[in-house]
Short mmCIF file of C-alpha atoms in Angstrom, two decimals:
data_model
loop_
_atom_site.label_atom_id
_atom_site.label_comp_id
_atom_site.label_asym_id
_atom_site.label_seq_id
_atom_site.Cartn_x
_atom_site.Cartn_y
_atom_site.Cartn_z
CA MET A 1 113.33 120.26 128.44
CA ARG A 2 109.78 121.23 129.36
CA LYS A 3 108.77 124.80 130.10
CA HIS A 4 109.23 124.55 133.86
CA GLU A 5 112.71 123.06 133.39
CA VAL A 6 113.79 125.92 131.13
CA GLU A 7 112.43 128.39 133.69
CA ALA A 8 114.38 126.65 136.46
CA LEU A 9 117.60 126.59 134.39
CA LEU A 10 117.44 130.32 133.61
CA HIS A 11 115.91 131.35 136.97
CA LEU A 12 112.86 132.86 135.28
CA ALA A 13 109.72 134.02 137.00
CA GLU A 14 106.28 133.14 135.64
CA GLY A 15 105.68 134.82 132.30
CA GLU A 16 109.34 135.71 131.65
CA LEU A 17 109.90 132.74 129.32
CA ASP A 18 106.97 133.84 127.13
CA GLN A 19 108.48 137.31 127.10
CA LEU A 20 111.84 135.92 125.93
CA LEU A 21 110.13 134.05 123.11
CA GLU A 22 108.37 137.19 121.96
CA GLU A 23 111.22 139.69 122.31
CA VAL A 24 114.50 137.78 121.76
CA GLU A 25 114.90 136.67 118.15
CA ASP A 26 117.73 134.18 118.71
CA PHE A 27 116.20 132.44 121.73
CA PRO A 28 115.82 128.72 120.91
CA ARG A 29 112.35 127.82 119.67
CA PRO A 30 110.46 124.87 121.20
CA GLU A 31 108.88 121.94 119.38
CA ARG A 32 105.42 120.62 120.11
CA GLU A 33 105.14 117.05 121.40
CA GLN A 34 103.69 114.61 118.86
CA LEU A 35 100.80 112.64 120.35
CA ASN A 36 99.65 109.30 118.99
CA ALA A 37 95.99 108.54 118.28
CA PHE A 38 95.53 106.79 121.66
CA GLN A 39 96.88 109.81 123.56
CA GLN A 40 94.70 112.17 121.55
CA ALA A 41 91.60 110.05 122.21
CA ARG A 42 92.29 110.26 125.94
CA GLY A 43 92.40 114.04 125.64
CA GLN A 44 96.06 114.22 126.63
CA LYS A 45 97.55 117.70 126.23
CA ALA A 46 100.65 118.12 124.06
CA HIS A 47 103.60 119.84 125.75
CA TRP A 48 106.26 122.09 124.26
CA TYR A 49 109.87 120.92 124.47
CA TRP A 50 113.19 122.75 124.14
CA GLU A 51 116.56 121.29 123.18
CA GLY A 52 118.23 121.67 126.58
CA SER A 53 121.79 122.01 125.28
CA ALA A 54 120.72 124.76 122.85
CA VAL A 55 119.14 126.76 125.69
CA TYR A 56 122.23 126.18 127.86
CA VAL A 57 124.61 127.40 125.17
CA TRP A 58 122.35 130.37 124.37
CA ALA A 59 122.43 131.39 128.04
CA ALA A 60 126.26 131.39 128.00
CA THR A 61 126.30 133.91 125.14
CA HIS A 62 123.98 136.45 126.77
CA HIS A 63 125.22 138.69 129.57
CA GLN A 64 122.06 138.46 131.67
CA PHE A 65 122.22 134.64 131.80
CA CYS A 66 125.90 133.77 131.26
CA ASP A 67 126.39 132.64 134.86
CA ARG A 68 123.70 130.00 134.22
CA GLY A 69 125.02 128.85 130.84
CA ALA A 70 127.63 126.51 129.42
CA VAL A 71 130.94 127.28 131.16
CA LEU A 72 133.21 126.87 128.13
CA ARG A 73 130.92 128.71 125.68
CA ASN A 74 131.02 132.12 127.37
CA PRO A 75 132.31 134.61 124.72
CA ALA A 76 134.13 136.52 127.45
CA LEU A 77 136.68 133.68 127.61
CA ARG A 78 138.09 134.80 124.25
CA SER A 79 139.14 138.26 125.48
CA ARG A 80 139.84 137.59 129.14
CA THR A 81 143.41 137.07 130.40
CA PHE A 82 144.02 134.04 132.60
CA ALA A 83 146.80 133.03 134.92
CA PRO A 84 148.59 129.88 133.68
CA GLY A 85 146.82 126.74 134.78
CA LYS A 86 148.36 123.82 136.62
CA TRP A 87 148.48 120.13 135.74
CA VAL A 88 146.93 118.25 138.66
CA GLY A 89 147.59 114.74 137.39
CA PHE A 90 146.22 111.56 135.94
CA GLN A 91 142.79 110.37 137.08
CA PRO A 92 141.46 106.82 136.54
CA THR A 93 137.67 107.13 136.16
CA SER A 94 134.66 104.94 135.47
CA GLN A 95 134.55 106.38 131.94
CA GLY A 96 138.23 105.97 131.08
CA PRO A 97 141.61 107.64 131.69
CA ALA A 98 141.52 111.37 132.41
CA MET A 99 143.77 114.33 133.22
CA ASP A 100 142.88 117.11 135.65
CA TRP A 101 143.88 120.72 134.99
CA GLU A 102 143.43 123.50 137.55
CA THR A 103 142.38 126.77 135.94
CA ASP A 104 140.95 130.17 136.97
CA LEU A 105 137.48 128.69 136.41
CA GLY A 106 138.13 125.61 138.53
CA VAL A 107 139.34 122.12 137.62
CA ILE A 108 138.71 120.93 134.07
CA ARG A 109 138.85 117.16 133.71
CA ILE A 110 139.76 115.97 130.20
CA LEU A 111 138.50 112.46 129.60
CA HIS A 112 140.53 110.68 126.91
CA THR A 113 137.75 108.63 125.36
CA THR A 114 135.19 108.99 122.59
CA GLY A 115 132.59 107.00 124.51
CA ARG A 116 129.04 108.17 123.92
CA ALA A 117 127.75 110.46 126.70
CA ALA A 118 130.96 109.83 128.68
CA ALA A 119 131.36 113.50 129.68
CA SER A 120 127.79 113.68 130.97
CA ALA A 121 128.06 110.37 132.85
CA LEU A 122 131.26 111.41 134.62
CA ALA A 123 129.94 114.91 135.38
CA GLU A 124 126.84 113.32 136.98
CA GLU A 125 129.07 111.14 139.16
CA LEU A 126 131.07 114.16 140.27
CA ALA A 127 127.94 116.22 140.94
CA GLU A 128 126.97 113.69 143.62
CA VAL A 129 130.28 114.21 145.44
CA ALA A 130 130.85 117.11 147.81
CA ASP A 131 132.26 120.06 145.85
CA ALA A 132 132.50 117.76 142.79
CA GLN A 133 136.21 117.33 143.65
CA GLY A 134 136.64 120.92 142.47
CA VAL A 135 135.78 119.93 138.88
CA VAL A 136 133.61 122.46 137.05
CA THR A 137 133.63 120.83 133.61
CA VAL A 138 134.35 117.41 132.13
CA CYS A 139 135.47 117.24 128.50
CA SER A 140 135.61 114.11 126.37
CA LEU A 141 136.84 113.60 122.84
CA TYR A 142 134.32 113.65 120.00
CA GLY A 143 136.59 111.71 117.61
CA ASP A 144 136.85 114.44 114.99
CA ILE A 145 138.81 117.65 114.43
CA GLY A 146 137.37 121.00 115.49
CA ALA A 147 138.34 124.55 114.58
CA THR A 148 141.18 124.73 117.12
CA GLY A 149 142.22 121.09 117.57
CA PRO A 150 140.52 117.81 118.45
CA ALA A 151 136.76 118.29 118.86
CA LEU A 152 135.46 118.12 122.43
CA ILE A 153 132.14 117.40 124.12
CA ALA A 154 131.73 119.10 127.50
CA ALA A 155 129.40 118.65 130.47
CA ASP A 156 129.46 120.97 133.49
CA THR A 157 129.01 119.52 136.96
CA ALA A 158 126.39 122.24 137.59
CA GLN A 159 124.22 120.84 134.77
CA PRO A 160 125.72 117.40 134.02
CA GLN A 161 122.85 116.23 131.82
CA LEU A 162 123.45 119.00 129.26
CA GLU A 163 126.34 118.17 126.93
CA TYR A 164 127.65 120.76 124.48
CA GLU A 165 130.49 121.23 122.01
CA ALA A 166 133.65 122.89 123.31
CA GLN A 167 136.85 124.10 121.67
CA TRP A 168 140.26 122.53 122.30
CA GLY A 169 141.73 126.02 121.94
CA THR A 170 139.54 127.37 124.75
CA VAL A 171 140.74 124.70 127.17
CA THR A 172 144.35 125.22 126.00
CA LYS A 173 144.04 128.94 126.81
CA LEU A 174 142.67 128.21 130.28
CA VAL A 175 145.42 125.65 130.95
CA GLY A 176 148.16 127.90 129.59
CA GLN A 177 150.06 125.14 127.75
CA ARG A 178 149.62 122.60 124.97
CA LEU A 179 147.37 119.70 125.86
CA PRO A 180 148.49 116.11 125.20
CA TRP A 181 146.55 113.94 122.74
CA TRP A 182 146.74 110.17 122.19
CA PRO A 183 145.62 108.22 119.10
CA ASP A 184 142.49 106.16 119.69
CA LEU A 185 144.11 102.71 120.00
CA LEU A 186 146.71 103.96 122.48
CA ARG A 187 144.26 105.66 124.86
CA ARG A 188 144.95 103.30 127.73
CA ALA A 189 145.45 104.06 131.39
CA ASP A 190 148.91 102.44 131.42
CA VAL A 191 150.01 104.74 128.58
CA ILE A 192 148.29 107.99 129.57
CA SER A 193 149.31 107.73 133.23
CA GLN A 194 153.00 107.94 132.18
CA TRP A 195 152.57 111.49 130.87
CA SER A 196 153.43 114.70 132.67
CA PRO A 197 154.26 118.16 131.28
CA GLY A 198 157.60 118.06 129.47
CA ALA A 199 157.65 114.25 129.21
CA PRO A 200 159.11 112.76 126.00
CA VAL A 201 156.86 111.02 123.50
CA THR A 202 155.97 107.51 124.66
CA HIS A 203 156.44 104.52 122.35
CA ALA A 204 153.57 102.26 123.31
CA GLU A 205 152.91 98.80 121.92
CA LEU A 206 149.44 98.11 120.57
CA LEU A 207 147.73 95.46 122.67
CA PRO A 208 146.13 92.57 120.77
CA ASP A 209 142.37 92.87 120.54
CA GLU A 210 139.94 89.97 121.02
CA GLU A 211 140.05 88.89 117.36
CA GLU A 212 143.84 88.82 117.19
CA THR A 213 143.99 86.89 120.47
CA ILE A 214 141.53 84.27 119.19
CA LEU A 215 143.49 83.81 115.96
CA ARG A 216 146.88 83.50 117.65
CA GLU A 217 145.61 81.04 120.24
CA ALA A 218 144.04 78.96 117.47
CA ALA A 219 147.29 79.11 115.46
CA ASP A 220 149.10 77.62 118.43
CA LEU A 221 146.52 74.81 118.71
CA TRP A 222 146.79 74.09 114.95
CA ARG A 223 150.59 74.18 114.82
CA ARG A 224 150.71 70.57 113.56
CA VAL A 225 148.68 71.55 110.47
CA PRO A 226 151.08 73.94 108.70
CA GLY A 227 148.51 75.31 106.27
CA ALA A 228 146.01 76.09 109.03
CA GLN A 229 148.66 77.65 111.27
CA ALA A 230 149.89 79.76 108.35
CA ALA A 231 146.35 80.92 107.52
CA LEU A 232 145.57 81.87 111.11
CA THR A 233 148.88 83.66 111.63
CA ASP A 234 148.55 85.49 108.33
CA LEU A 235 145.12 86.85 109.23
CA ALA A 236 146.24 87.79 112.75
CA ASN A 237 149.21 89.68 111.29
CA SER A 238 146.94 91.36 108.75
CA LEU A 239 144.52 92.58 111.42
CA ARG A 240 147.36 93.86 113.59
CA ASN A 241 148.95 95.68 110.64
CA GLN A 242 145.60 97.33 109.91
CA ARG A 243 145.28 98.55 113.50
CA ILE A 244 148.84 99.90 113.52
CA ASP A 245 148.07 101.67 110.23
CA SER A 246 145.02 103.17 111.94
CA ILE A 247 147.23 104.58 114.71
CA ASN A 248 149.63 106.10 112.20
CA SER A 249 146.75 107.47 110.16
CA ASP A 250 145.24 109.14 113.24
CA ILE A 251 148.60 110.72 114.02
CA ARG A 252 149.02 112.01 110.46
CA ILE A 253 145.50 113.45 110.23
CA PHE A 254 145.33 115.03 113.68
CA GLY A 255 148.96 116.17 113.44
CA LYS A 256 148.22 117.93 110.15
CA HIS A 257 144.80 119.40 110.93
CA GLY A 258 144.91 119.71 114.71
CA THR A 259 147.16 122.79 114.79
CA SER A 260 145.89 125.48 117.15
CA SER A 261 144.82 128.97 116.05
CA ASP A 262 148.21 130.37 117.09
CA GLY A 263 150.04 127.83 114.90
CA ALA A 264 151.21 125.56 117.73
CA PRO A 265 151.26 121.89 116.62
CA LEU A 266 149.17 119.32 118.41
CA LEU A 267 151.10 117.63 121.21
CA ILE A 268 150.96 113.95 120.23
CA ALA A 269 151.95 112.11 123.39
CA ALA A 270 152.43 108.55 122.09
CA HIS A 271 153.44 106.66 118.94
CA HIS A 272 153.60 102.98 118.11
CA PRO A 273 157.16 101.62 117.72
CA ALA A 274 158.17 101.38 114.07
CA ASP A 275 160.53 98.40 114.58
CA GLY A 276 159.19 95.14 113.22
CA CYS A 277 156.29 96.75 111.35
CA PRO A 278 154.51 95.70 109.29
CA LEU A 279 154.31 92.08 110.34
CA PRO A 280 155.03 89.58 107.54
CA ARG A 281 152.22 88.13 105.38
CA THR A 282 152.06 84.81 103.52
CA ASP A 283 152.18 85.16 99.75
CA ASP A 284 151.37 81.54 98.92
CA ARG A 285 147.61 81.64 98.28
CA ASP A 286 147.47 77.86 97.83
CA VAL A 287 148.85 77.28 101.33
CA LEU A 288 146.33 79.74 102.77
CA ALA A 289 143.44 78.16 100.85
CA GLU A 290 144.44 74.71 102.11
CA GLY A 291 144.58 76.00 105.67
CA TRP A 292 141.16 77.66 105.57
CA ARG A 293 139.60 74.55 104.01
CA ALA A 294 140.98 72.47 106.89
CA LEU A 295 139.52 74.91 109.41
CA ALA A 296 136.16 75.07 107.60
CA SER A 297 135.77 71.28 107.77
CA SER A 298 136.85 71.03 111.41
CA GLN A 299 134.38 70.50 114.23
CA SER A 300 136.41 72.38 116.86
CA PHE A 301 135.14 75.54 118.54
CA GLU A 302 138.47 77.28 117.94
CA ALA A 303 138.10 76.68 114.20
CA TYR A 304 134.55 78.09 114.31
CA GLU A 305 135.66 81.25 116.14
CA SER A 306 138.56 81.84 113.76
CA LEU A 307 136.55 81.10 110.63
CA ASN A 308 133.82 83.48 111.77
CA ILE A 309 136.39 86.27 112.02
CA ALA A 310 137.93 85.34 108.68
CA MET A 311 134.65 85.30 106.75
CA LEU A 312 133.64 88.70 108.07
CA ARG A 313 137.03 90.12 107.07
CA ASP A 314 137.58 88.37 103.76
CA PRO A 315 134.85 86.13 102.29
CA THR A 316 137.16 85.14 99.42
CA LEU A 317 139.30 82.92 101.66
CA LEU A 318 137.12 79.86 100.96
CA PRO A 319 136.32 78.31 97.55
CA PHE A 320 132.64 79.26 97.74
CA GLY A 321 130.41 82.11 96.70
CA THR A 322 128.23 84.30 98.89
CA ARG A 323 125.64 83.31 101.49
CA THR A 324 122.30 82.48 99.89
CA GLU A 325 118.92 81.79 101.47
CA VAL A 326 115.91 80.15 99.79
CA ASN A 327 112.53 78.90 101.00
CA ASP A 328 112.61 75.15 101.60
CA ASN A 329 109.09 74.60 100.18
CA SER A 330 109.80 75.74 96.63
CA PRO A 331 109.80 72.93 94.03
CA ALA A 332 113.38 73.73 92.96
CA ALA A 333 114.67 73.70 96.54
CA ARG A 334 112.83 70.46 97.35
CA ARG A 335 114.33 68.81 94.28
CA TRP A 336 117.83 70.06 95.16
CA ALA A 337 117.41 68.77 98.73
CA THR A 338 117.23 65.19 97.43
CA GLN A 339 120.84 65.56 96.21
CA LEU A 340 122.11 66.62 99.65
CA ARG A 341 123.49 64.30 102.28
CA PRO A 342 123.09 64.80 106.04
CA CYS A 343 126.39 65.27 107.85
CA ALA A 344 127.95 66.22 111.16
CA PRO A 345 128.19 70.01 111.54
CA SER A 346 131.49 71.60 110.62
CA ALA A 347 132.74 75.05 111.65
CA LEU A 348 131.35 76.40 108.38
CA HIS A 349 127.94 74.82 109.00
CA ALA A 350 127.85 76.44 112.43
CA ILE A 351 128.50 79.87 110.90
CA LEU A 352 125.69 79.40 108.38
CA ALA A 353 123.29 78.29 111.14
CA ASP A 354 124.22 81.25 113.34
CA ASP A 355 122.04 81.05 116.48
CA ALA A 356 119.10 79.16 114.93
CA GLN A 357 117.70 76.35 117.07
CA ASP A 358 115.97 73.80 114.81
CA VAL A 359 118.72 73.08 112.28
CA THR A 360 119.90 70.13 110.22
CA PHE A 361 123.25 70.02 108.46
CA HIS A 362 123.96 68.87 104.92
CA THR A 363 126.56 68.87 102.16
CA ASP A 364 126.13 68.87 98.40
CA TYR A 365 128.97 66.49 97.60
CA SER A 366 128.81 67.20 93.87
CA THR A 367 129.75 70.85 94.40
CA GLY A 368 131.18 70.62 97.93
CA ILE A 369 128.98 73.43 99.22
CA PRO A 370 127.72 73.30 102.81
CA ALA A 371 124.01 73.82 103.48
CA VAL A 372 121.83 74.08 106.58
CA ARG A 373 118.09 73.72 106.81
CA ILE A 374 116.52 75.99 109.39
CA ARG A 375 112.96 75.22 110.41
CA SER A 376 110.69 77.72 112.08
CA THR A 377 107.03 77.99 113.04
CA ARG A 378 106.32 79.98 109.88
CA GLN A 379 108.51 78.72 107.05
CA GLY A 380 111.74 76.81 106.75
CA VAL A 381 114.72 77.98 104.73
CA TRP A 382 117.88 76.56 103.21
CA VAL A 383 121.00 78.59 103.86
CA PHE A 384 124.11 77.78 101.83
CA LEU A 385 127.19 79.21 100.16
CA ALA A 386 126.71 79.42 96.42
CA PRO A 387 129.09 77.38 94.24
CA LEU A 388 131.78 79.10 92.18
CA TRP A 389 131.45 76.47 89.43
CA LEU A 390 129.44 73.34 88.67
CA PRO A 391 130.85 69.80 88.34
CA ASP A 392 132.48 68.94 85.02
CA SER A 393 130.25 65.93 84.26
CA ARG A 394 130.08 66.43 80.48
CA ALA A 395 126.44 67.33 80.96
CA ARG A 396 124.88 70.45 79.47
CA LEU A 397 122.50 73.06 80.80
CA ARG A 398 118.93 71.88 80.24
CA SER A 399 116.98 74.83 81.75
CA VAL A 400 117.02 77.54 84.39
CA ILE A 401 114.42 78.05 87.12
CA LEU A 402 113.82 81.52 88.56
CA ASP A 403 112.86 81.11 92.20
CA ARG A 404 114.54 83.29 94.84
CA THR A 405 117.83 82.52 93.12
CA VAL A 406 118.68 81.18 89.66
CA TRP A 407 118.60 77.37 89.55
CA VAL A 408 120.29 75.32 86.82
CA THR A 409 119.01 71.93 85.69
CA THR A 410 121.29 69.71 83.62
CA THR A 411 120.99 66.97 81.04
CA ASP A 412 122.12 64.37 83.60
CA ASN A 413 119.03 65.16 85.72
CA MET A 414 120.81 67.24 88.37
CA ILE A 415 119.81 70.64 89.76
CA TYR A 416 122.12 73.25 91.30
CA PRO A 417 122.03 76.82 92.56
CA ALA A 418 123.65 78.76 89.72
CA PRO A 419 127.33 79.48 90.31
CA CYS A 420 128.43 83.05 90.78
CA THR A 421 131.51 84.93 92.02
CA ARG A 422 133.00 85.19 95.50
CA HIS A 423 131.50 88.66 95.97
CA ASP A 424 128.18 88.46 94.10
CA HIS A 425 124.97 86.51 94.31
CA LEU A 426 122.05 85.84 91.98
CA TRP A 427 118.95 86.72 93.97
CA TRP A 428 115.84 86.50 91.85
CA GLY A 429 112.58 88.20 92.68
CA HIS A 430 111.10 91.53 93.63
CA GLY A 431 113.20 93.84 95.76
CA TYR A 432 116.53 92.00 95.79
CA GLY A 433 118.41 94.61 93.76
CA ASP A 434 120.32 92.40 91.30
CA ARG A 435 120.11 93.27 87.63
CA PRO A 436 118.96 91.03 84.78
CA THR A 437 122.33 91.59 83.08
CA GLU A 438 124.03 89.61 85.89
CA ALA A 439 121.79 86.56 85.46
CA ALA A 440 121.91 86.89 81.66
CA TRP A 441 125.72 86.87 81.58
CA VAL A 442 125.98 83.94 84.02
CA ILE A 443 123.47 81.90 82.01
CA SER A 444 125.26 82.75 78.76
CA GLN A 445 128.55 81.44 80.14
CA LEU A 446 126.87 78.23 81.36
CA LEU A 447 125.25 77.67 77.98
CA ASP A 448 128.75 77.57 76.50
CA ASP A 449 130.43 75.62 79.31
CA LEU A 450 128.52 74.19 82.26
CA GLY A 451 131.73 73.89 84.31
CA ALA A 452 132.93 77.44 83.63
CA GLU A 453 134.27 79.55 86.49
CA ILE A 454 131.92 82.49 86.36
CA SER A 455 132.94 86.09 85.80
CA LEU A 456 130.68 89.11 86.20
CA ALA A 457 133.21 91.63 84.88
CA ASP A 458 131.45 94.16 82.64
CA HIS A 459 128.24 92.12 82.78
CA TRP A 460 126.23 95.16 81.69
CA ARG A 461 128.16 95.13 78.42
CA GLN A 462 128.86 91.41 78.09
CA ALA A 463 125.33 90.13 78.70
CA PRO A 464 123.56 89.23 75.43
CA LYS A 465 120.84 91.76 74.74
CA GLY A 466 118.17 89.16 73.96
CA LEU A 467 118.79 87.23 77.20
CA THR A 468 118.71 90.45 79.18
CA GLU A 469 115.39 91.40 77.60
CA LEU A 470 113.95 87.96 78.35
CA LEU A 471 115.03 88.12 82.00
CA SER A 472 113.78 91.69 82.34
CA ARG A 473 110.19 90.52 81.83
CA PRO A 474 108.06 89.75 84.91
CA HIS A 475 108.28 86.04 85.74
CA PRO A 476 106.29 84.36 88.52
CA PRO A 477 108.33 82.41 91.09
CA GLY A 478 109.24 78.98 89.80
CA THR A 479 109.30 79.95 86.12
CA GLU A 480 111.38 77.44 84.15
CA ILE A 481 113.02 78.54 80.91
CA SER A 482 114.28 75.84 78.56
CA ARG A 483 117.68 75.77 76.88
CA SER A 484 116.07 76.36 73.48
CA ALA A 485 114.29 79.47 74.75
CA LEU A 486 117.53 80.75 76.26
CA GLU A 487 119.49 80.07 73.07
CA LEU A 488 116.86 81.81 70.95
CA ALA A 489 116.84 84.81 73.27
CA ARG A 490 120.63 84.96 73.20
CA THR A 491 120.46 85.42 69.42
CA HIS A 492 117.84 88.20 69.89
CA GLN A 493 114.88 85.92 69.08
CA HIS A 494 112.15 85.39 71.64
CA GLU A 495 109.99 82.50 72.65
CA ALA A 496 107.61 82.14 75.55
CA PRO A 497 109.11 80.31 78.55
CA SER A 498 108.24 76.61 78.60
#
């Protein structure tokens, strides 16, 4: 708020704000506006600004200004006796389901949502209506636990733009009875509208969200492919179980810590039915893997949607490593590109391409990994999922190339992105955050067995010291290190990279 706005809020005459700043120690201090160089060059004057909510709450705590301050922050509310309030009823609003309570201060509307700025938005709507429908304050949930129950954010219809923190216990005192509370995933109009004082606890079913709906619809479409249907149903059940667990967790936490100052427990108005929970999961990992592979290779939109959800939730569902991106003009990448074959885009290709426009689709048939080439006006890139292992061709590692990732060349004249684990990658270069011990341990395993399934467990202890020291040195992009240099380093001898 600027100076004139603070003066208007507190009904101050000219000069009285300066007097408050000089004489009242706890009056909120302003901050000076930061001007950029262009504004300074134009001679623009910097203004002083106040945090409006801080001024509004301060006013409520001082006798001279309390009638102009935050309604629910007036200290007099703690000692004053109130007549019991009255439940007015359920109110559907633009910001979500609400309950109205008539109190000695006027109607308090409790908005059962944690939506950002919801209290202010609804208070502004009401302020434009004659008499604001009798509502003096709108409260919404903050999503946390306060000192006397669920934390609240309030906005008064007299100053709807100024939100402030309010206490559940204060509203409870004004209402004269325990207030109902619903866990986040059950805060729906059809559930909340059933409540009235004295009503029994509602058992409300969790509605499927968008992701669960997509997965179940796809499972129905893929019912003739048992593995795919099983994979889709398993993930849908998993997501639903997680959301039901979230409801039960909310109830446990708020039930335990949401007790009021007088010891009254929080009135939890709805639970999820316990019957049939949790939903069954598929234990056969081979069946699931087969199903996700079928979906990954499909060209249907339903497979793409489902796979997109699956990879965000659990990237280990497919037999590939993590997403990797390299410049397409590097010598190693250009050489690798000659081993790739163009193909029709699968669901997995579409996920790698995301919303890029100029894209071509490829597969490395020796490792099975999908790859997409994305061209742009600046520089093209290859995006692919790293392999988990390299083909068992009886070849041996010939050298490694350090260029954005770790590349492996073999004695049968092939080149591959180095394999890694389902959760890790081997970025190489400044600023990527991976440690030389990771690359050293991967390379050490490949020196022994080119087709090994890589492990990074305890790489900081397992990695040979000499290899780690070699890879800790600065190497320009494209540095190639021969097998002999790697073997010598592994035995703590050193040789310049060839």
